[in-house]
Amino acid sequence: MILSSNIDTAASLVHHAGEFVGTAAFAASGALLAARRGLDVVGICLLAVATALGGGILRDVLGGETPPVAFTDLRYVATALGVGLAVFVWHPPARLTRWPLDATDAVGLGLFAVNGTAIAYGYGLGAPSAAMLGLTTAVGGGILRDVLAGSIPMVLRADHHLYAIPALGGAAATAALLSADMYRAWAGVLIAVAVCAVRLGSLRFGWHGPRPWYIGRGSASDDRG
């Protein structure tokens, strides 16, 4: 009984800290990409903040929570800026901006998919809408990061590994548990870990989402009017 209580307490602390951990993880992914592109301190901090807060701001605006939490609780901005400045001062070598970038992005993806859905559900939305806003929270910052860095967002690239699919799965699982009144902090932690693991597994083993059968056969580029 005591062990179960301790597990729940630990999971609850991790869950409540998830927003800040996810913020720091996404900020790191944005700052590392900026460093990889050779941007200055402004570019590094801008990508760190945009990546960390973009998805949450979209979630709050679409959910009717205005002004967004990122504008009323400056701890989120301070966390993102702190990570951005740390990356700027550290100036990581190029080889360390690849795998750490993917790892921090995967952590942020899992945490934001779960926390974003839980927060959206707390706005009074139904499970499907909450899951969609959870997905928005998870991928929104990454989309802003890639656009600001001059890249096609990875979530839109057919040649990229799984990204939106694990986030959607995590958001849907969270929303389903919330709707059934079965959601617990430890379940949220497990779902976030699963999303992160699938994302990293896709990078390691080359998993991709399903593509049209004609991709790669020349049909897609064959314009016959």
Backbone as a chain_set.jsonl record, in Angstrom:
{"seq": "MILSSNIDTAASLVHHAGEFVGTAAFAASGALLAARRGLDVVGICLLAVATALGGGILRDVLGGETPPVAFTDLRYVATALGVGLAVFVWHPPARLTRWPLDATDAVGLGLFAVNGTAIAYGYGLGAPSAAMLGLTTAVGGGILRDVLAGSIPMVLRADHHLYAIPALGGAAATAALLSADMYRAWAGVLIAVAVCAVRLGSLRFGWHGPRPWYIGRGSASDDRG", "coords": {"N": [[0.831, -1.203, 0.0], [1.92, 1.22, 0.866], [4.001, 1.382, -0.978], [2.559, 1.609, -3.373], [1.325, 4.068, -2.934], [3.557, 5.742, -2.839], [4.5, 5.455, -5.452], [2.376, 6.618, -6.889], [2.544, 9.222, -5.9], [5.088, 10.014, -6.777], [4.704, 9.798, -9.546], [2.739, 11.723, -9.866], [4.125, 14.06, -9.253], [5.985, 14.079, -11.354], [4.203, 14.307, -13.474], [2.961, 16.807, -13.014], [5.133, 18.397, -13.266], [5.564, 18.134, -15.884], [4.856, 20.053, -17.858], [6.834, 22.021, -17.594], [9.158, 20.512, -17.925], [8.693, 19.55, -20.51], [8.623, 22.011, -21.807], [11.282, 22.867, -21.456], [12.577, 20.805, -22.842], [11.622, 21.064, -25.513], [12.485, 23.664, -25.97], [15.228, 23.253, -25.923], [15.493, 21.662, -28.224], [14.808, 23.499, -30.213], [16.772, 25.486, -29.821], [19.114, 24.0, -30.276], [18.787, 23.321, -32.971], [18.931, 25.875, -34.06], [21.566, 26.532, -33.391], [22.855, 24.632, -34.908], [22.28, 25.612, -37.422], [23.84, 27.828, -37.402], [22.969, 30.266, -36.294], [22.69, 33.479, -34.578], [22.7, 34.839, -31.17], [20.149, 35.954, -30.907], [18.64, 34.535, -32.807], [18.926, 31.927, -31.784], [17.668, 32.112, -29.246], [15.121, 32.939, -30.057], [14.175, 30.753, -31.599], [14.224, 28.842, -29.591], [12.264, 29.794, -27.761], [9.984, 29.982, -29.43], [9.65, 27.306, -30.234], [9.247, 26.041, -27.788], [6.971, 27.279, -26.684], [5.095, 27.678, -28.663], [3.211, 25.604, -29.412], [1.655, 25.353, -27.057], [0.55, 27.911, -26.859], [-1.049, 27.997, -29.167], [-2.836, 25.94, -28.46], [-4.121, 27.086, -26.195], [-5.325, 29.392, -27.27], [-7.054, 28.312, -29.245], [-8.607, 26.811, -27.542], [-9.968, 28.704, -26.153], [-8.821, 29.905, -23.974], [-7.739, 32.731, -22.969], [-5.75, 35.544, -21.968], [-3.114, 33.447, -23.353], [-1.531, 30.94, -21.289], [1.237, 31.071, -21.373], [1.712, 33.774, -21.53], [0.874, 34.791, -19.161], [2.05, 33.399, -17.102], [5.139, 33.791, -16.504], [7.163, 32.042, -16.019], [7.381, 30.053, -17.88], [8.337, 31.335, -20.186], [10.754, 32.22, -19.121], [12.008, 29.772, -18.608], [12.32, 28.721, -21.224], [13.923, 30.743, -22.398], [16.136, 30.592, -20.73], [17.168, 28.042, -21.356], [17.76, 28.459, -24.053], [19.758, 30.46, -23.865], [21.658, 29.014, -22.46], [22.427, 27.083, -24.356], [23.506, 28.82, -26.235], [25.728, 29.929, -24.843], [27.135, 27.614, -24.276], [27.694, 26.632, -26.819], [27.477, 24.142, -28.566], [29.286, 21.5, -30.238], [28.985, 20.537, -33.729], [28.407, 17.803, -34.013], [26.971, 17.218, -31.762], [24.527, 18.356, -32.051], [22.705, 16.852, -33.318], [21.758, 14.002, -32.576], [21.104, 14.699, -29.807], [19.268, 16.744, -30.39], [17.162, 15.334, -31.628], [16.476, 13.645, -29.502], [15.672, 15.394, -27.379], [13.545, 16.616, -28.651], [11.814, 14.449, -28.942], [11.199, 13.872, -26.271], [9.848, 16.232, -25.516], [7.713, 16.003, -27.292], [6.284, 13.736, -26.351], [5.577, 14.504, -23.688], [4.117, 16.88, -24.095], [2.015, 15.993, -25.692], [0.493, 14.5, -23.912], [0.104, 16.25, -21.623], [-0.942, 18.483, -22.928], [-3.368, 17.491, -23.911], [-4.671, 16.829, -21.504], [-4.894, 19.361, -20.313], [-6.469, 20.688, -22.226], [-8.779, 19.141, -22.019], [-9.542, 19.886, -19.515], [-10.56, 22.367, -20.063], [-13.149, 21.907, -20.583], [-13.761, 20.644, -22.916], [-14.807, 18.011, -25.187], [-13.679, 14.565, -25.479], [-12.635, 13.95, -28.185], [-12.07, 16.565, -29.209], [-10.303, 17.488, -27.256], [-8.181, 15.705, -27.649], [-7.363, 16.492, -30.215], [-6.443, 19.078, -29.693], [-4.419, 18.399, -27.97], [-2.681, 17.107, -29.733], [-2.09, 19.312, -31.33], [-0.705, 20.876, -29.462], [1.543, 19.273, -29.133], [2.812, 19.119, -31.677], [2.809, 21.673, -32.679], [4.799, 23.553, -31.826], [7.112, 22.437, -32.947], [6.544, 22.684, -35.652], [6.544, 25.494, -35.963], [9.224, 25.952, -35.295], [10.607, 24.659, -37.413], [9.665, 26.072, -39.637], [10.565, 28.7, -39.088], [13.249, 28.169, -39.194], [13.61, 27.78, -41.828], [12.852, 25.382, -43.072], [10.925, 22.652, -44.472], [8.281, 21.685, -42.456], [8.834, 18.861, -40.377], [6.696, 17.243, -39.794], [5.164, 17.259, -42.052], [6.557, 15.985, -43.996], [6.933, 13.322, -46.168], [9.104, 11.662, -46.264], [10.103, 11.587, -43.778], [10.581, 10.347, -40.399], [8.311, 8.739, -38.028], [6.173, 11.04, -36.426], [3.865, 12.874, -35.987], [2.031, 10.791, -35.765], [2.656, 9.058, -33.447], [2.276, 11.081, -31.521], [-0.429, 11.719, -31.867], [-1.546, 9.247, -31.171], [-0.813, 9.113, -28.444], [-2.194, 11.357, -27.465], [-4.836, 10.622, -28.036], [-5.108, 8.311, -26.448], [-4.802, 9.422, -23.913], [-7.016, 11.183, -23.845], [-9.083, 9.318, -24.029], [-8.846, 7.909, -21.592], [-9.318, 10.012, -19.808], [-11.955, 10.657, -20.477], [-13.239, 8.336, -19.68], [-12.945, 8.528, -17.008], [-10.703, 7.362, -15.895], [-8.183, 8.224, -15.834], [-4.938, 8.612, -14.543], [-2.093, 10.0, -12.825], [0.21, 8.393, -13.111], [-0.474, 6.931, -15.342], [-0.457, 8.883, -17.309], [2.269, 9.495, -17.35], [3.313, 7.063, -18.293], [2.144, 6.963, -20.855], [3.325, 9.209, -22.045], [6.013, 8.366, -22.039], [5.759, 6.197, -23.761], [5.052, 7.454, -26.199], [7.382, 8.954, -26.639], [9.208, 6.83, -26.851], [8.307, 5.486, -29.169], [8.718, 7.469, -31.084], [11.555, 7.787, -30.932], [12.232, 5.157, -31.56], [11.365, 5.047, -34.187], [13.227, 6.66, -35.405], [15.493, 5.19, -34.976], [15.008, 2.712, -36.222], [13.959, 3.309, -38.666], [11.182, 3.687, -39.146], [8.247, 4.633, -40.898], [5.336, 6.587, -41.718], [2.323, 5.415, -43.387], [2.298, 5.661, -46.942], [1.007, 6.912, -50.104], [0.431, 4.385, -52.586], [1.516, 4.947, -55.042], [3.67, 6.614, -54.718], [6.986, 7.219, -55.546], [6.881, 5.854, -57.875], [6.674, 7.503, -59.944], [4.182, 8.383, -60.638], [3.11, 10.412, -59.104], [4.282, 12.732, -59.929], [3.535, 12.928, -62.49], [1.972, 14.851, -64.551], [-0.871, 14.954, -66.205], [-2.909, 16.572, -66.874]], "CA": [[0.0, 0.0, 0.0], [2.822, 2.363, 0.934], [4.712, 1.426, -2.257], [1.618, 2.135, -4.373], [1.15, 5.498, -2.656], [4.791, 6.425, -3.242], [4.529, 5.465, -6.916], [1.409, 7.625, -7.333], [3.066, 10.546, -5.56], [6.193, 10.306, -7.702], [4.138, 10.008, -10.876], [2.025, 12.997, -9.846], [5.121, 15.124, -9.33], [6.496, 14.083, -12.727], [3.141, 14.783, -14.351], [2.766, 18.241, -12.835], [6.33, 19.067, -13.77], [5.669, 17.83, -17.307], [4.806, 21.254, -18.69], [8.141, 22.688, -17.564], [10.138, 19.609, -18.54], [8.424, 19.602, -21.942], [9.046, 23.333, -22.279], [12.749, 22.861, -21.539], [13.0, 19.87, -23.891], [11.362, 21.67, -26.814], [13.384, 24.816, -26.096], [16.544, 22.717, -26.283], [15.49, 21.231, -29.623], [14.827, 24.701, -31.037], [18.072, 26.137, -29.692], [20.122, 23.162, -30.927], [18.649, 23.48, -34.422], [19.457, 27.202, -34.391], [23.023, 26.449, -33.326], [23.262, 23.83, -36.068], [22.174, 26.479, -38.601], [24.786, 28.93, -37.275], [22.3, 31.51, -35.951], [23.273, 34.217, -33.457], [21.987, 34.705, -29.898], [18.737, 36.266, -31.121], [18.042, 33.398, -33.498], [18.875, 30.776, -30.878], [16.633, 32.347, -28.232], [13.822, 32.993, -30.723], [13.753, 29.385, -31.916], [13.977, 28.152, -28.324], [10.972, 30.237, -27.218], [8.912, 29.622, -30.361], [9.45, 25.86, -30.197], [8.761, 25.642, -26.471], [5.688, 27.872, -26.304], [4.174, 27.801, -29.793], [2.111, 24.65, -29.346], [0.783, 25.684, -25.931], [-0.2, 29.131, -27.185], [-2.099, 27.584, -30.101], [-3.826, 25.185, -27.687], [-4.906, 27.969, -25.346], [-6.145, 30.273, -28.112], [-8.124, 27.51, -29.826], [-9.463, 26.341, -26.461], [-10.664, 29.837, -25.542], [-8.119, 30.347, -22.765], [-6.972, 33.919, -23.33], [-4.512, 35.344, -22.731], [-2.489, 32.137, -23.132], [-0.772, 30.783, -20.038], [2.622, 31.494, -21.594], [1.782, 35.217, -21.363], [0.505, 35.151, -17.788], [3.002, 32.731, -16.217], [6.407, 34.042, -17.192], [8.132, 30.978, -15.76], [7.569, 29.299, -19.123], [9.251, 32.123, -21.028], [12.069, 32.21, -18.477], [12.594, 28.444, -18.827], [12.744, 28.615, -22.619], [15.046, 31.656, -22.616], [17.295, 30.059, -20.014], [17.721, 26.944, -22.149], [18.348, 29.053, -25.248], [21.012, 31.121, -23.497], [22.617, 27.964, -22.093], [22.954, 26.523, -25.598], [24.34, 29.858, -26.849], [26.989, 30.033, -24.109], [27.836, 26.337, -24.408], [28.089, 26.492, -28.219], [27.773, 22.72, -28.771], [29.833, 21.131, -31.553], [27.964, 20.1, -34.691], [28.011, 16.401, -33.828], [26.062, 17.129, -30.619], [23.243, 19.005, -32.346], [21.881, 15.922, -34.09], [21.028, 13.067, -31.723], [20.436, 15.406, -28.714], [18.105, 17.461, -30.922], [16.088, 14.351, -31.803], [16.065, 13.121, -28.196], [14.91, 16.409, -26.658], [12.289, 16.806, -29.365], [10.96, 13.305, -28.628], [10.722, 14.05, -24.892], [8.827, 17.272, -25.56], [6.55, 15.489, -28.022], [5.504, 12.869, -25.467], [5.021, 15.235, -22.555], [3.114, 17.845, -24.532], [0.839, 15.275, -26.182], [-0.298, 14.122, -22.732], [-0.3, 17.417, -20.844], [-1.803, 19.333, -23.749], [-4.703, 16.886, -23.935], [-5.26, 16.97, -20.169], [-5.255, 20.771, -20.115], [-7.601, 20.971, -23.11], [-9.958, 18.482, -21.439], [-9.926, 20.724, -18.383], [-11.321, 23.513, -20.562], [-14.529, 21.482, -20.772], [-13.947, 20.078, -24.249], [-14.988, 16.572, -25.265], [-12.448, 13.793, -25.696], [-12.028, 14.146, -29.516], [-11.51, 17.918, -29.318], [-9.14, 17.561, -26.377], [-7.093, 14.98, -28.312], [-6.867, 17.312, -31.318], [-5.643, 20.169, -29.127], [-3.202, 17.776, -27.465], [-1.815, 16.938, -30.899], [-1.63, 20.657, -31.694], [0.313, 21.258, -28.487], [2.743, 18.465, -29.323], [3.505, 19.345, -32.953], [2.775, 23.079, -33.079], [6.094, 24.197, -31.628], [8.055, 21.909, -33.928], [6.223, 23.288, -36.948], [7.064, 26.867, -35.933], [10.689, 25.869, -35.31], [11.086, 24.313, -38.75], [9.348, 27.179, -40.552], [11.481, 29.802, -38.798], [14.593, 27.746, -39.595], [13.645, 27.677, -43.286], [12.692, 23.994, -43.51], [9.574, 22.101, -44.504], [8.058, 21.017, -41.168], [9.026, 17.418, -40.473], [5.405, 16.561, -39.71], [4.57, 17.252, -43.391], [7.458, 15.34, -44.948], [6.67, 11.888, -46.309], [10.341, 10.909, -46.102], [10.571, 11.69, -42.409], [10.138, 9.284, -39.515], [7.048, 8.971, -37.324], [6.161, 12.218, -35.558], [2.493, 13.193, -35.594], [1.278, 9.567, -35.463], [2.754, 8.731, -32.023], [1.672, 12.151, -30.724], [-1.88, 11.539, -31.931], [-1.863, 8.067, -30.379], [-0.729, 9.481, -27.039], [-3.286, 12.273, -27.147], [-6.088, 9.862, -28.06], [-5.138, 7.445, -25.267], [-5.039, 10.294, -22.75], [-8.397, 11.649, -23.9], [-9.968, 8.185, -23.742], [-8.798, 7.664, -20.15], [-9.988, 11.127, -19.151], [-13.391, 10.536, -20.722], [-13.73, 7.201, -18.9], [-12.612, 8.821, -15.613], [-9.711, 6.375, -15.481], [-6.862, 8.818, -15.998], [-4.136, 8.822, -13.346], [-0.807, 10.611, -13.155], [1.165, 7.383, -13.575], [-0.854, 6.562, -16.707], [0.041, 9.946, -18.175], [3.715, 9.327, -17.487], [3.546, 5.907, -19.164], [1.777, 7.332, -22.222], [4.376, 10.109, -22.539], [7.185, 7.542, -22.299], [5.475, 5.393, -24.952], [5.153, 8.348, -27.366], [8.809, 9.236, -26.813], [9.875, 5.601, -27.298], [7.94, 5.225, -30.564], [9.419, 8.464, -31.889], [12.974, 7.422, -30.999], [12.312, 3.896, -32.282], [11.226, 5.305, -35.622], [14.506, 7.2, -35.861], [16.504, 4.124, -34.91], [14.714, 1.593, -37.111], [13.482, 3.787, -39.962], [9.733, 3.555, -39.33], [7.58, 5.746, -41.566], [3.896, 6.454, -41.845], [1.909, 4.889, -44.699], [2.306, 6.616, -48.048], [0.264, 6.41, -51.262], [1.138, 3.308, -53.279], [2.174, 5.407, -56.261], [4.862, 7.4, -54.422], [8.219, 6.546, -55.941], [6.719, 5.216, -59.174], [6.599, 8.538, -60.973], [2.81, 8.802, -60.915], [2.775, 11.633, -58.384], [4.799, 13.892, -60.661], [3.092, 12.811, -63.881], [0.826, 15.748, -64.707], [-1.477, 14.736, -67.527], [-4.073, 17.451, -67.015]], "C": [[0.872, 1.262, 0.0], [3.574, 2.52, -0.389], [3.834, 2.024, -3.333], [1.43, 3.637, -4.202], [2.374, 6.291, -3.096], [4.902, 6.529, -4.758], [3.591, 6.543, -7.457], [1.923, 9.037, -7.062], [4.175, 10.955, -6.516], [5.674, 10.604, -9.101], [3.415, 11.348, -10.953], [2.996, 14.168, -9.96], [5.688, 15.24, -10.743], [5.464, 14.677, -13.672], [2.973, 16.293, -14.249], [3.973, 19.036, -13.311], [6.471, 18.915, -15.278], [5.661, 19.049, -18.205], [6.167, 21.937, -18.741], [9.227, 21.815, -18.173], [9.96, 19.614, -20.056], [8.855, 20.924, -22.548], [10.563, 23.372, -22.458], [13.232, 21.957, -22.674], [12.795, 20.468, -25.277], [12.248, 22.894, -27.037], [14.775, 24.355, -26.505], [16.586, 22.293, -27.742], [15.529, 22.431, -30.562], [16.186, 25.383, -31.015], [19.171, 25.333, -30.39], [20.033, 23.255, -32.449], [19.202, 24.831, -34.861], [20.981, 27.199, -34.377], [23.572, 25.675, -34.52], [23.225, 24.656, -37.347], [23.103, 27.682, -38.515], [24.151, 30.259, -36.949], [22.954, 32.17, -34.741], [22.396, 34.065, -32.218], [20.494, 34.988, -30.047], [18.02, 35.091, -31.779], [17.901, 32.183, -32.595], [17.758, 30.944, -29.858], [15.248, 32.373, -28.862], [13.311, 31.597, -31.046], [13.465, 28.583, -30.651], [12.596, 28.504, -27.784], [9.821, 29.809, -28.122], [8.611, 28.128, -30.306], [8.8, 25.428, -28.886], [7.333, 26.092, -26.212], [4.653, 27.885, -27.418], [2.983, 26.881, -29.709], [1.133, 24.965, -28.229], [-0.044, 26.927, -26.188], [-1.341, 28.811, -28.152], [-3.219, 26.837, -29.37], [-4.732, 26.115, -26.89], [-5.836, 28.872, -26.161], [-7.321, 29.499, -28.691], [-9.097, 27.002, -28.771], [-10.19, 27.456, -25.738], [-10.041, 30.343, -24.265], [-7.213, 31.515, -23.134], [-6.902, 34.87, -22.132], [-3.898, 33.982, -22.429], [-1.642, 32.118, -21.871], [0.661, 31.267, -20.188], [2.801, 32.994, -21.389], [1.452, 35.665, -19.944], [1.42, 34.501, -16.753], [4.37, 32.786, -16.882], [7.478, 33.01, -16.87], [8.393, 30.164, -17.023], [8.534, 30.022, -20.053], [10.657, 32.082, -20.452], [12.765, 30.869, -18.684], [13.139, 28.32, -20.241], [13.949, 29.502, -22.902], [16.308, 31.144, -21.931], [17.969, 28.939, -20.782], [18.408, 27.494, -23.398], [19.692, 29.713, -24.959], [22.082, 30.1, -23.109], [23.25, 27.34, -23.339], [23.87, 27.534, -26.285], [25.711, 29.939, -26.168], [27.822, 28.774, -24.297], [28.424, 26.172, -25.803], [28.47, 25.048, -28.526], [28.363, 22.451, -30.147], [28.762, 20.516, -32.43], [27.488, 18.675, -34.426], [27.014, 16.232, -32.679], [24.74, 17.847, -30.854], [22.322, 18.092, -33.127], [21.097, 14.984, -33.188], [20.403, 13.771, -30.51], [19.207, 16.186, -29.178], [16.919, 16.514, -31.069], [15.559, 13.865, -30.458], [15.226, 14.14, -27.433], [13.571, 16.667, -27.331], [11.308, 15.674, -29.052], [10.391, 13.408, -27.221], [9.613, 15.101, -24.854], [7.553, 16.8, -26.236], [5.665, 14.651, -27.102], [4.835, 13.624, -24.344], [3.916, 16.195, -22.979], [1.867, 17.172, -25.088], [-0.093, 14.93, -25.023], [-0.805, 15.351, -21.995], [-1.224, 18.335, -21.629], [-3.223, 18.813, -23.805], [-5.402, 17.059, -22.598], [-5.706, 18.404, -19.908], [-6.461, 21.136, -20.97], [-8.889, 20.341, -22.567], [-10.464, 19.274, -20.243], [-10.666, 21.984, -18.794], [-12.798, 23.177, -20.744], [-14.804, 20.904, -22.143], [-14.188, 18.574, -24.162], [-13.686, 15.889, -25.601], [-11.848, 13.999, -27.09], [-11.376, 15.519, -29.671], [-10.271, 18.074, -28.456], [-7.945, 16.858, -27.007], [-6.511, 15.806, -29.453], [-6.018, 18.469, -30.803], [-4.364, 19.622, -28.489], [-2.198, 17.555, -28.578], [-1.243, 18.287, -31.335], [-0.535, 21.129, -30.764], [1.633, 20.553, -28.766], [3.513, 18.846, -30.579], [3.597, 20.811, -33.341], [4.113, 23.775, -32.951], [7.125, 23.729, -32.633], [7.817, 22.481, -35.312], [6.771, 24.711, -37.024], [8.587, 26.874, -36.016], [11.206, 25.628, -36.724], [10.828, 25.431, -39.753], [10.317, 28.334, -40.34], [12.913, 29.46, -39.215], [14.708, 27.553, -41.104], [13.522, 26.28, -43.823], [11.216, 23.648, -43.647], [9.357, 21.377, -43.182], [8.125, 19.503, -41.307], [7.708, 16.657, -40.441], [4.736, 16.449, -41.075], [5.398, 16.469, -44.399], [7.235, 13.838, -44.967], [7.922, 11.048, -46.075], [10.858, 10.933, -44.672], [9.973, 10.577, -41.56], [8.877, 9.7, -38.745], [7.155, 10.156, -36.371], [4.738, 12.502, -35.062], [1.72, 11.944, -35.164], [1.434, 9.147, -33.999], [2.148, 9.799, -31.124], [0.155, 12.024, -30.702], [-2.316, 10.33, -31.109], [-1.835, 8.367, -28.891], [-1.855, 10.398, -26.608], [-4.62, 11.537, -27.089], [-6.216, 8.964, -26.837], [-5.425, 8.261, -24.004], [-6.488, 10.748, -22.71], [-9.376, 10.532, -23.558], [-10.01, 7.889, -22.245], [-9.503, 8.771, -19.375], [-11.504, 11.009, -19.281], [-14.004, 9.419, -19.89], [-13.474, 7.378, -17.407], [-11.63, 7.792, -15.046], [-8.29, 6.938, -15.556], [-6.196, 9.02, -14.641], [-2.78, 9.375, -13.769], [0.176, 9.592, -13.705], [0.84, 6.938, -14.995], [-0.367, 7.617, -17.695], [1.528, 9.841, -18.414], [4.029, 8.183, -18.448], [3.227, 6.23, -20.622], [2.852, 8.232, -22.825], [5.636, 9.331, -22.885], [6.99, 6.722, -23.569], [5.592, 6.235, -26.223], [6.621, 8.633, -27.673], [9.534, 8.017, -27.378], [9.567, 5.294, -28.759], [8.662, 6.203, -31.488], [10.899, 8.106, -32.043], [13.169, 6.104, -31.745], [12.203, 4.09, -33.781], [12.514, 5.868, -36.203], [15.567, 6.101, -35.935], [16.282, 3.06, -35.976], [14.094, 2.013, -38.452], [12.0, 3.605, -40.195], [9.166, 4.82, -39.963], [6.071, 5.505, -41.542], [3.538, 5.914, -43.219], [1.869, 5.996, -45.744], [1.489, 6.049, -49.206], [1.09, 5.398, -52.044], [1.939, 3.795, -54.474], [3.404, 6.274, -55.993], [6.105, 6.59, -54.794], [8.114, 5.863, -57.301], [6.56, 6.229, -60.319], [5.197, 9.044, -61.218], [2.493, 10.146, -60.307], [3.219, 12.865, -59.163], [4.357, 13.877, -62.12], [1.825, 13.615, -64.072], [0.267, 15.607, -66.116], [-2.722, 15.578, -67.725], [-5.323, 16.779, -66.603]], "O": [[0.623, 2.22, -0.732], [3.767, 3.636, -0.871], [4.291, 2.85, -4.123], [1.381, 4.385, -5.178], [2.248, 7.379, -3.658], [5.339, 7.55, -5.29], [3.952, 7.291, -8.365], [1.76, 9.935, -7.888], [4.209, 12.085, -7.004], [6.134, 11.535, -9.762], [3.468, 12.03, -11.977], [2.733, 15.141, -10.666], [5.855, 16.341, -11.269], [5.803, 15.456, -14.564], [2.855, 16.982, -15.262], [3.854, 20.196, -13.707], [7.375, 19.488, -15.886], [6.375, 19.085, -19.207], [6.605, 22.38, -19.803], [10.118, 22.315, -18.859], [10.937, 19.675, -20.803], [9.384, 20.967, -23.659], [11.066, 23.847, -23.476], [14.179, 22.296, -23.384], [13.685, 20.392, -26.124], [12.709, 23.137, -28.152], [15.426, 24.989, -27.336], [17.58, 22.525, -28.431], [16.203, 22.393, -31.592], [16.694, 25.808, -32.052], [20.057, 25.909, -31.021], [21.053, 23.267, -33.139], [19.859, 24.933, -35.897], [21.615, 27.794, -35.249], [24.618, 26.018, -35.072], [24.029, 24.44, -38.254], [23.159, 28.481, -39.449], [24.717, 31.299, -37.283], [23.673, 31.525, -33.977], [21.461, 33.263, -32.208], [19.669, 34.347, -29.397], [16.929, 34.703, -31.359], [16.885, 31.488, -32.63], [16.984, 30.015, -29.63], [14.293, 31.878, -28.264], [12.146, 31.288, -30.798], [12.567, 27.742, -30.637], [11.839, 27.616, -27.392], [8.796, 29.327, -27.639], [7.448, 27.728, -30.329], [7.922, 24.566, -28.868], [6.561, 25.366, -25.586], [3.466, 28.08, -27.159], [1.851, 27.319, -29.913], [-0.079, 24.862, -28.416], [-1.205, 26.998, -25.786], [-2.462, 29.291, -27.981], [-4.4, 27.07, -29.626], [-5.953, 25.964, -26.9], [-6.989, 29.088, -25.788], [-8.458, 29.967, -28.641], [-10.273, 26.784, -29.061], [-10.952, 27.194, -24.807], [-10.656, 31.127, -23.541], [-6.073, 31.323, -23.557], [-7.863, 34.992, -21.373], [-4.138, 33.42, -21.36], [-1.108, 33.141, -21.444], [1.238, 31.811, -19.247], [3.909, 33.45, -21.106], [1.729, 36.806, -19.574], [1.547, 35.009, -15.638], [4.711, 31.942, -17.711], [8.589, 33.093, -17.393], [9.493, 29.645, -17.217], [9.43, 29.411, -20.635], [11.635, 31.93, -21.185], [13.974, 30.826, -18.91], [14.269, 27.875, -20.445], [14.892, 29.075, -23.567], [17.407, 31.245, -22.474], [19.197, 28.883, -20.857], [19.499, 27.054, -23.76], [20.649, 29.546, -25.715], [23.264, 30.293, -23.393], [24.456, 27.097, -23.376], [24.894, 27.156, -26.854], [26.737, 30.01, -26.845], [29.041, 28.836, -24.457], [29.521, 25.636, -25.959], [29.648, 24.749, -28.726], [27.985, 23.102, -31.12], [27.746, 20.029, -31.932], [26.307, 18.371, -34.594], [26.297, 15.234, -32.618], [23.917, 17.936, -29.943], [21.254, 18.524, -33.559], [19.885, 15.148, -33.044], [19.251, 13.475, -30.192], [18.219, 16.28, -28.451], [15.8, 16.851, -30.681], [14.353, 13.691, -30.283], [14.175, 13.79, -26.895], [12.571, 16.909, -26.654], [10.108, 15.912, -28.912], [9.228, 13.071, -26.997], [8.568, 14.889, -24.238], [6.45, 17.146, -25.815], [4.447, 14.828, -27.073], [3.654, 13.413, -24.07], [2.895, 16.31, -22.301], [0.77, 17.718, -24.97], [-1.312, 15.052, -25.138], [-2.006, 15.486, -21.765], [-2.169, 18.899, -21.078], [-4.177, 19.589, -23.754], [-6.585, 17.394, -22.551], [-6.777, 18.631, -19.346], [-7.374, 21.815, -20.499], [-9.961, 20.942, -22.649], [-11.667, 19.328, -19.988], [-11.33, 22.609, -17.967], [-13.607, 24.06, -21.026], [-15.962, 20.691, -22.503], [-13.816, 17.938, -23.176], [-12.705, 16.539, -25.963], [-10.639, 14.21, -27.185], [-10.269, 15.63, -30.198], [-9.301, 18.712, -28.864], [-6.819, 17.348, -26.916], [-5.295, 15.823, -29.644], [-4.995, 18.806, -31.399], [-3.34, 20.306, -28.47], [-1.003, 17.785, -28.397], [-0.063, 18.393, -31.668], [0.454, 21.715, -31.207], [2.705, 21.148, -28.653], [4.743, 18.892, -30.554], [4.37, 21.168, -34.231], [4.526, 24.504, -33.852], [7.926, 24.526, -33.121], [8.762, 22.735, -36.059], [7.385, 25.094, -38.02], [9.173, 27.698, -36.719], [12.127, 26.305, -37.18], [11.664, 25.708, -40.613], [10.837, 28.891, -41.308], [13.696, 30.349, -39.549], [15.776, 27.203, -41.607], [14.022, 25.99, -44.909], [10.361, 24.272, -43.017], [10.171, 20.53, -42.813], [7.551, 18.928, -42.231], [7.605, 15.56, -40.991], [3.834, 15.63, -41.249], [4.98, 16.307, -45.546], [7.33, 13.165, -43.941], [7.829, 9.87, -45.73], [11.915, 10.376, -44.376], [8.99, 9.945, -41.945], [8.443, 10.851, -38.804], [8.112, 10.262, -35.604], [4.449, 12.385, -33.871], [0.851, 12.023, -34.296], [0.421, 8.895, -33.346], [1.571, 9.48, -30.084], [-0.476, 12.196, -29.659], [-3.34, 10.379, -30.427], [-2.72, 7.935, -28.151], [-2.41, 10.243, -25.52], [-5.438, 11.792, -26.205], [-7.293, 8.857, -26.25], [-6.194, 7.839, -23.14], [-7.123, 10.704, -21.656], [-10.378, 10.763, -22.881], [-11.081, 7.644, -21.689], [-10.203, 8.502, -18.399], [-12.24, 11.232, -18.32], [-15.146, 9.527, -19.444], [-13.755, 6.472, -16.621], [-11.715, 7.405, -13.881], [-7.316, 6.211, -15.363], [-6.811, 9.534, -13.707], [-2.371, 9.237, -14.922], [0.9, 9.882, -14.658], [1.738, 6.608, -15.769], [0.084, 7.285, -18.791], [2.007, 10.063, -19.526], [4.898, 8.309, -19.311], [3.956, 5.818, -21.523], [3.247, 8.047, -23.976], [6.266, 9.598, -23.909], [7.919, 6.561, -24.361], [6.166, 5.783, -27.214], [7.048, 8.562, -28.826], [10.371, 8.146, -28.271], [10.455, 4.89, -29.509], [9.157, 5.816, -32.546], [11.433, 8.121, -33.152], [14.147, 5.941, -32.476], [12.858, 3.394, -34.557], [12.857, 5.59, -37.352], [16.414, 6.086, -36.827], [17.238, 2.559, -36.567], [13.747, 1.163, -39.272], [11.585, 3.387, -41.333], [9.554, 5.933, -39.61], [5.602, 4.38, -41.371], [4.366, 5.95, -44.128], [1.458, 7.121, -45.462], [1.296, 4.836, -49.286], [2.309, 5.537, -52.153], [2.911, 3.16, -54.883], [4.113, 6.637, -56.931], [6.249, 5.431, -54.406], [9.105, 5.357, -57.829], [6.346, 5.869, -61.476], [5.017, 10.032, -61.929], [1.731, 10.934, -60.867], [2.597, 13.922, -59.064], [4.771, 14.735, -62.899], [0.728, 13.132, -63.791], [0.858, 16.079, -67.087], [-3.505, 15.329, -68.642], [-6.395, 17.38, -66.66]]}, "num_chains": 1, "name": "protein.A"}
